[in-house]
mmCIF file of C-alpha atoms in Angstrom:
data_model
loop_
_atom_site.group_PDB
_atom_site.id
_atom_site.type_symbol
_atom_site.label_atom_id
_atom_site.label_comp_id
_atom_site.label_asym_id
_atom_site.label_seq_id
_atom_site.Cartn_x
_atom_site.Cartn_y
_atom_site.Cartn_z
ATOM 1 C CA MET A 170 -0.583 -6.167 -7.183
ATOM 2 C CA SER A 171 -3.570 -4.123 -8.145
ATOM 3 C CA GLU A 172 -6.429 -5.617 -6.146
ATOM 4 C CA PRO A 173 -6.893 -4.110 -2.688
ATOM 5 C CA GLY A 174 -5.533 -6.500 -0.062
ATOM 6 C CA SER A 175 -3.249 -8.433 -2.429
ATOM 7 C CA LEU A 176 -0.119 -6.803 -1.015
ATOM 8 C CA LEU A 177 -1.039 -7.804 2.535
ATOM 9 C CA ARG A 178 -1.845 -11.343 1.388
ATOM 10 C CA SER A 179 1.609 -11.565 -0.174
ATOM 11 C CA LEU A 180 3.236 -11.231 3.261
ATOM 12 C CA SER A 181 2.764 -14.968 3.776
ATOM 13 C CA GLY A 182 4.789 -15.748 0.662
ATOM 14 C CA ARG A 183 5.850 -14.231 -2.640
ATOM 15 C CA SER A 184 3.064 -14.121 -5.179
ATOM 16 C CA THR A 185 3.555 -15.869 -8.470
ATOM 17 C CA ALA A 186 3.242 -13.707 -11.558
ATOM 18 C CA ARG A 187 0.232 -14.646 -13.665
ATOM 19 C CA ASN A 188 2.136 -14.651 -16.971
ATOM 20 C CA TYR A 189 5.430 -13.728 -18.661
ATOM 21 C CA HIS A 190 4.313 -10.144 -19.185
ATOM 22 C CA SER A 191 3.528 -9.723 -15.472
ATOM 23 C CA HIS A 192 6.775 -11.446 -14.527
ATOM 24 C CA VAL A 193 8.928 -9.044 -16.557
ATOM 25 C CA ILE A 194 7.048 -6.001 -15.219
ATOM 26 C CA ASN A 195 7.438 -7.196 -11.631
ATOM 27 C CA GLU A 196 11.108 -8.092 -11.919
ATOM 28 C CA ILE A 197 12.215 -4.885 -13.634
ATOM 29 C CA GLY A 198 9.857 -2.669 -11.626
ATOM 30 C CA ALA A 199 11.020 -4.135 -8.318
ATOM 31 C CA GLY A 200 14.602 -3.892 -9.571
ATOM 32 C CA VAL A 201 14.213 -0.155 -10.196
ATOM 33 C CA ILE A 202 12.645 0.506 -6.792
ATOM 34 C CA SER A 203 15.251 -1.572 -4.949
ATOM 35 C CA GLY A 204 18.151 0.063 -6.790
ATOM 36 C CA ARG A 205 19.226 -3.052 -8.657
ATOM 37 C CA TYR A 206 18.725 -0.891 -11.727
ATOM 38 C CA PRO A 207 20.071 2.457 -10.428
ATOM 39 C CA ILE A 208 18.499 5.776 -11.351
ATOM 40 C CA GLY A 209 20.029 7.277 -14.471
ATOM 41 C CA THR A 210 21.501 4.016 -15.744
ATOM 42 C CA THR A 211 20.562 2.350 -19.006
ATOM 43 C CA LEU A 212 18.896 -1.063 -18.910
ATOM 44 C CA PRO A 213 20.614 -3.979 -20.658
ATOM 45 C CA ASN A 214 19.712 -4.156 -24.348
ATOM 46 C CA ASP A 215 16.666 -6.054 -25.596
ATOM 47 C CA ALA A 216 18.616 -9.175 -26.494
ATOM 48 C CA GLU A 217 20.072 -9.458 -22.986
ATOM 49 C CA LEU A 218 16.727 -8.877 -21.298
ATOM 50 C CA MET A 219 14.975 -11.337 -23.625
ATOM 51 C CA GLU A 220 17.542 -13.963 -22.703
ATOM 52 C CA GLU A 221 17.376 -13.177 -18.964
ATOM 53 C CA PHE A 222 13.593 -13.391 -18.760
ATOM 54 C CA GLU A 223 13.139 -15.950 -21.560
ATOM 55 C CA VAL A 224 10.500 -13.878 -23.332
ATOM 56 C CA SER A 225 9.879 -12.641 -26.865
ATOM 57 C CA ARG A 226 10.690 -9.133 -28.001
ATOM 58 C CA THR A 227 6.957 -8.352 -28.129
ATOM 59 C CA VAL A 228 6.429 -9.349 -24.482
ATOM 60 C CA LEU A 229 9.521 -7.412 -23.414
ATOM 61 C CA ARG A 230 8.591 -4.228 -25.281
ATOM 62 C CA GLU A 231 5.030 -4.279 -23.882
ATOM 63 C CA ALA A 232 6.404 -4.693 -20.354
ATOM 64 C CA LEU A 233 8.830 -1.805 -20.825
ATOM 65 C CA LYS A 234 6.005 0.393 -22.152
ATOM 66 C CA THR A 235 3.970 -0.381 -19.039
ATOM 67 C CA LEU A 236 6.899 0.627 -16.827
ATOM 68 C CA GLU A 237 7.365 3.814 -18.856
ATOM 69 C CA ALA A 238 3.695 4.642 -18.234
ATOM 70 C CA LYS A 239 4.340 4.231 -14.509
ATOM 71 C CA GLY A 240 7.168 6.746 -14.772
ATOM 72 C CA LEU A 241 9.956 4.313 -13.859
ATOM 73 C CA LEU A 242 11.637 4.178 -17.263
ATOM 74 C CA GLU A 243 12.186 6.496 -20.191
ATOM 75 C CA ALA A 244 13.145 5.422 -23.699
ATOM 76 C CA ARG A 245 15.707 7.607 -25.435
ATOM 77 C CA PRO A 246 16.500 7.360 -29.143
ATOM 78 C CA LYS A 247 20.000 6.005 -29.830
ATOM 79 C CA VAL A 248 20.594 5.660 -26.075
ATOM 80 C CA GLY A 249 18.227 2.956 -24.881
ATOM 81 C CA THR A 250 15.852 2.677 -21.974
ATOM 82 C CA LYS A 251 16.990 4.537 -18.879
ATOM 83 C CA VAL A 252 15.788 4.432 -15.289
ATOM 84 C CA ALA A 253 13.897 7.673 -14.632
ATOM 85 C CA LYS A 254 14.347 10.066 -11.722
ATOM 86 C CA LYS A 255 12.274 9.398 -8.600
ATOM 87 C CA SER A 256 10.348 12.618 -9.217
ATOM 88 C CA ARG A 257 8.787 10.963 -12.272
ATOM 89 C CA TRP A 258 7.675 7.757 -10.541
ATOM 90 C CA SER A 259 3.896 7.310 -10.238
ATOM 91 C CA LEU A 260 3.865 6.845 -6.483
ATOM 92 C CA TYR A 261 0.082 6.553 -6.250
ATOM 93 C CA ASP A 262 0.177 3.553 -8.568
ATOM 94 C CA PRO A 263 -0.579 0.512 -6.341
ATOM 95 C CA GLN A 264 1.988 -1.618 -8.160
ATOM 96 C CA VAL A 265 4.756 0.972 -7.783
ATOM 97 C CA LEU A 266 3.890 1.273 -4.094
ATOM 98 C CA ALA A 267 3.889 -2.513 -3.697
ATOM 99 C CA TRP A 268 7.436 -2.785 -5.028
ATOM 100 C CA HIS A 269 8.607 -0.620 -2.124
ATOM 101 C CA LEU A 270 7.683 -3.376 0.327
ATOM 102 C CA GLU A 271 10.779 -5.425 -0.531
ATOM 103 C CA ALA A 272 13.083 -2.453 -1.117
ATOM 104 C CA PRO A 273 15.483 -1.126 1.539
ATOM 105 C CA VAL A 274 13.637 1.204 3.916
ATOM 106 C CA ASP A 275 13.942 4.808 2.772
ATOM 107 C CA ALA A 276 13.380 7.171 5.727
ATOM 108 C CA GLU A 277 12.223 10.021 3.481
ATOM 109 C CA PHE A 278 9.782 7.765 1.617
ATOM 110 C CA LEU A 279 8.410 6.316 4.865
ATOM 111 C CA SER A 280 7.961 9.790 6.348
ATOM 112 C CA GLY A 281 6.145 10.994 3.235
ATOM 113 C CA LEU A 282 3.924 7.924 3.174
ATOM 114 C CA HIS A 283 2.605 8.574 6.667
ATOM 115 C CA GLU A 284 2.429 12.333 6.154
ATOM 116 C CA VAL A 285 0.040 11.805 3.239
ATOM 117 C CA ARG A 286 -2.120 9.607 5.462
ATOM 118 C CA ARG A 287 -2.068 12.181 8.272
ATOM 119 C CA SER A 288 -3.138 14.862 5.810
ATOM 120 C CA LEU A 289 -6.251 13.112 4.496
ATOM 121 C CA GLU A 290 -7.409 10.114 6.537
ATOM 122 C CA PRO A 291 -8.227 11.968 9.783
ATOM 123 C CA GLN A 292 -10.382 14.459 7.884
ATOM 124 C CA ALA A 293 -12.085 11.555 6.130
ATOM 125 C CA ALA A 294 -12.853 9.968 9.512
ATOM 126 C CA ALA A 295 -14.320 13.249 10.753
ATOM 127 C CA GLU A 296 -16.442 13.570 7.608
ATOM 128 C CA VAL A 297 -17.764 10.030 8.028
ATOM 129 C CA ALA A 298 -18.599 10.767 11.680
ATOM 130 C CA ARG A 299 -20.616 13.758 10.506
ATOM 131 C CA ARG A 300 -22.795 11.842 8.063
ATOM 132 C CA ARG A 301 -22.381 8.144 8.831
ATOM 133 C CA THR A 302 -25.137 5.694 7.901
ATOM 134 C CA ALA A 303 -26.306 2.583 9.714
ATOM 135 C CA ASP A 304 -24.960 0.378 6.903
ATOM 136 C CA GLN A 305 -21.519 1.979 7.112
ATOM 137 C CA ILE A 306 -21.394 1.466 10.881
ATOM 138 C CA ARG A 307 -22.438 -2.192 10.457
ATOM 139 C CA LEU A 308 -19.572 -2.737 8.037
ATOM 140 C CA MET A 309 -17.074 -1.068 10.369
ATOM 141 C CA LEU A 310 -18.264 -3.172 13.310
ATOM 142 C CA TYR A 311 -17.971 -6.275 11.151
ATOM 143 C CA TRP A 312 -14.286 -5.570 10.490
ATOM 144 C CA ILE A 313 -13.702 -4.802 14.158
ATOM 145 C CA HIS A 314 -15.150 -8.241 14.914
ATOM 146 C CA GLN A 315 -12.854 -9.772 12.290
ATOM 147 C CA MET A 316 -9.877 -8.127 14.010
ATOM 148 C CA GLU A 317 -11.040 -9.539 17.351
ATOM 149 C CA THR A 318 -11.309 -13.086 15.995
ATOM 150 C CA SER A 319 -7.979 -12.817 14.134
ATOM 151 C CA LEU A 320 -5.692 -11.977 17.046
ATOM 152 C CA GLY A 321 -3.994 -15.345 16.499
ATOM 153 C CA SER A 322 -3.472 -14.754 12.774
ATOM 154 C CA LEU A 323 -1.368 -11.717 11.950
ATOM 155 C CA GLN A 324 -2.194 -11.734 8.241
ATOM 156 C CA ASN A 325 -5.965 -11.951 8.792
ATOM 157 C CA PHE A 326 -5.751 -9.231 11.437
ATOM 158 C CA ALA A 327 -3.819 -7.023 9.004
ATOM 159 C CA LEU A 328 -6.389 -7.571 6.253
ATOM 160 C CA ALA A 329 -9.277 -6.734 8.607
ATOM 161 C CA ASP A 330 -7.421 -3.598 9.751
ATOM 162 C CA PHE A 331 -6.904 -2.477 6.150
ATOM 163 C CA GLU A 332 -10.518 -3.224 5.169
ATOM 164 C CA LEU A 333 -11.742 -1.056 8.038
ATOM 165 C CA HIS A 334 -9.630 1.847 6.779
ATOM 166 C CA ARG A 335 -10.904 1.182 3.254
ATOM 167 C CA ILE A 336 -14.537 1.342 4.404
ATOM 168 C CA ILE A 337 -13.862 4.689 6.063
ATOM 169 C CA ALA A 338 -12.149 5.998 2.916
ATOM 170 C CA ASP A 339 -15.111 4.855 0.806
ATOM 171 C CA SER A 340 -17.645 6.335 3.204
ATOM 172 C CA ALA A 341 -16.045 9.779 2.994
ATOM 173 C CA HIS A 342 -17.173 10.020 -0.665
ATOM 174 C CA ASN A 343 -13.955 11.833 -1.549
ATOM 175 C CA PRO A 344 -12.228 10.493 -4.690
ATOM 176 C CA PHE A 345 -8.861 11.792 -3.474
ATOM 177 C CA VAL A 346 -9.147 9.734 -0.299
ATOM 178 C CA ARG A 347 -10.125 6.673 -2.339
ATOM 179 C CA ALA A 348 -6.952 7.236 -4.371
ATOM 180 C CA LEU A 349 -5.040 6.519 -1.155
ATOM 181 C CA TYR A 350 -5.893 2.795 -1.127
ATOM 182 C CA GLY A 351 -2.383 1.858 -2.229
ATOM 183 C CA VAL A 352 -0.766 4.244 0.265
ATOM 184 C CA ILE A 353 -2.897 2.909 3.121
ATOM 185 C CA GLU A 354 -2.222 -0.708 2.205
ATOM 186 C CA LEU A 355 1.545 -0.237 1.881
ATOM 187 C CA ALA A 356 1.657 1.532 5.264
ATOM 188 C CA HIS A 357 -0.157 -1.436 6.804
ATOM 189 C CA ALA A 358 2.067 -3.945 4.991
ATOM 190 C CA LEU A 359 5.250 -2.249 6.227
ATOM 191 C CA ALA A 360 3.947 -2.256 9.800
ATOM 192 C CA TYR A 361 2.790 -5.869 9.732
ATOM 193 C CA LYS A 362 5.955 -7.021 8.013
ATOM 194 C CA ALA A 363 7.883 -5.566 10.963
ATOM 195 C CA LEU A 364 5.518 -7.351 13.367
ATOM 196 C CA MET A 365 6.067 -10.654 11.551
ATOM 197 C CA ALA A 366 9.795 -10.264 12.144
ATOM 198 C CA ALA A 367 9.238 -9.548 15.859
ATOM 199 C CA PRO A 368 5.761 -10.692 16.975
ATOM 200 C CA ASP A 369 4.226 -8.819 19.895
ATOM 201 C CA PRO A 370 0.635 -9.826 20.836
ATOM 202 C CA CYS A 371 0.370 -6.795 23.121
ATOM 203 C CA LEU A 372 0.714 -4.508 20.111
ATOM 204 C CA LEU A 373 -2.226 -6.193 18.383
ATOM 205 C CA ASP A 374 -4.365 -5.771 21.494
ATOM 206 C CA ALA A 375 -3.433 -2.084 21.634
ATOM 207 C CA LEU A 376 -4.155 -1.639 17.930
ATOM 208 C CA LEU A 377 -7.536 -3.326 18.276
ATOM 209 C CA GLU A 378 -8.448 -0.902 21.057
ATOM 210 C CA LYS A 379 -7.399 2.085 18.939
ATOM 211 C CA HIS A 380 -9.673 0.902 16.129
ATOM 212 C CA ARG A 381 -12.547 0.202 18.497
ATOM 213 C CA LEU A 382 -12.253 3.787 19.696
ATOM 214 C CA LEU A 383 -12.128 5.047 16.109
ATOM 215 C CA VAL A 384 -15.349 3.259 15.158
ATOM 216 C CA ASN A 385 -16.989 4.283 18.429
ATOM 217 C CA ARG A 386 -16.252 7.972 17.772
ATOM 218 C CA ILE A 387 -17.578 7.673 14.212
ATOM 219 C CA GLU A 388 -20.716 5.860 15.397
ATOM 220 C CA TYR A 389 -21.466 8.587 17.950
ATOM 221 C CA GLY A 390 -20.882 11.408 15.476
ATOM 222 C CA ASP A 391 -17.832 12.767 17.309
ATOM 223 C CA GLU A 392 -15.915 14.453 14.487
ATOM 224 C CA ALA A 393 -12.997 15.676 16.616
ATOM 225 C CA GLY A 394 -12.749 12.326 18.384
ATOM 226 C CA ALA A 395 -12.791 10.410 15.086
ATOM 227 C CA ARG A 396 -10.062 12.666 13.689
ATOM 228 C CA ALA A 397 -7.877 12.153 16.781
ATOM 229 C CA ALA A 398 -8.473 8.384 16.841
ATOM 230 C CA MET A 399 -7.498 8.046 13.176
ATOM 231 C CA LEU A 400 -4.292 9.977 13.848
ATOM 232 C CA GLU A 401 -3.521 7.500 16.631
ATOM 233 C CA THR A 402 -3.808 4.497 14.322
ATOM 234 C CA ILE A 403 -1.581 6.146 11.707
ATOM 235 C CA GLU A 404 1.032 7.012 14.328
ATOM 236 C CA HIS A 405 0.994 3.417 15.549
ATOM 237 C CA ASP A 406 1.676 2.141 12.006
ATOM 238 C CA ARG A 407 4.517 4.625 11.612
ATOM 239 C CA LYS A 408 6.242 3.602 14.843
ATOM 240 C CA VAL A 409 5.951 -0.107 14.112
ATOM 241 C CA ALA A 410 7.155 0.259 10.508
ATOM 242 C CA GLN A 411 10.234 2.143 11.727
ATOM 243 C CA ARG A 412 11.368 -1.009 13.520
ATOM 244 C CA SER A 413 12.432 -2.446 10.173
ATOM 245 C CA GLY A 414 14.677 0.534 9.499
#
């Protein structure tokens, strides 16, 4: 899952890996995040993994190298490939973040996820309010309209919600905010996954109003109002996501 929005689209059904290489990466990566391969343990040897995934040694080794680059694994001479400590995981990697969607809810991880958003997104909203352009406002209003017309489709509503946040992140012209795409999308996916388990149309109406207010404050150049409105949307996502805990 590397394209923005692909994680939210996957909520309607598990995505199929594009090839054997992707399949091995996804299965082992998700297995590490979920704890199926516990931290500090050594993975089965190459022969066992080749048999399990029905792949060649070349495909397996390339997949393991990719997971090493993401900080999930570490190869040790004469020991094998071990699952790395959490402190080494590349948590801003969209794929690593995506694997957390199916893992058991970790309260510390969830808290950190929303804390990162609270630290940067509200300031981004304020910055956009300060120097917004007509084109940026048109795009934001477009996604508000998409949310309005998608109240009967949770997945489409979620995608429109995420795209609105992505437009704001882009409009802030801050590369560190743009680096949050994966964080923002996972936060939305966790919230909407909880809503899929227990649908509540009233919550969507409330969320739409929060986003209308956010865009309104940006459009009128209200930096403090935009900051506060963004905080409200993040807090809403946090509370809804906690339902799955």
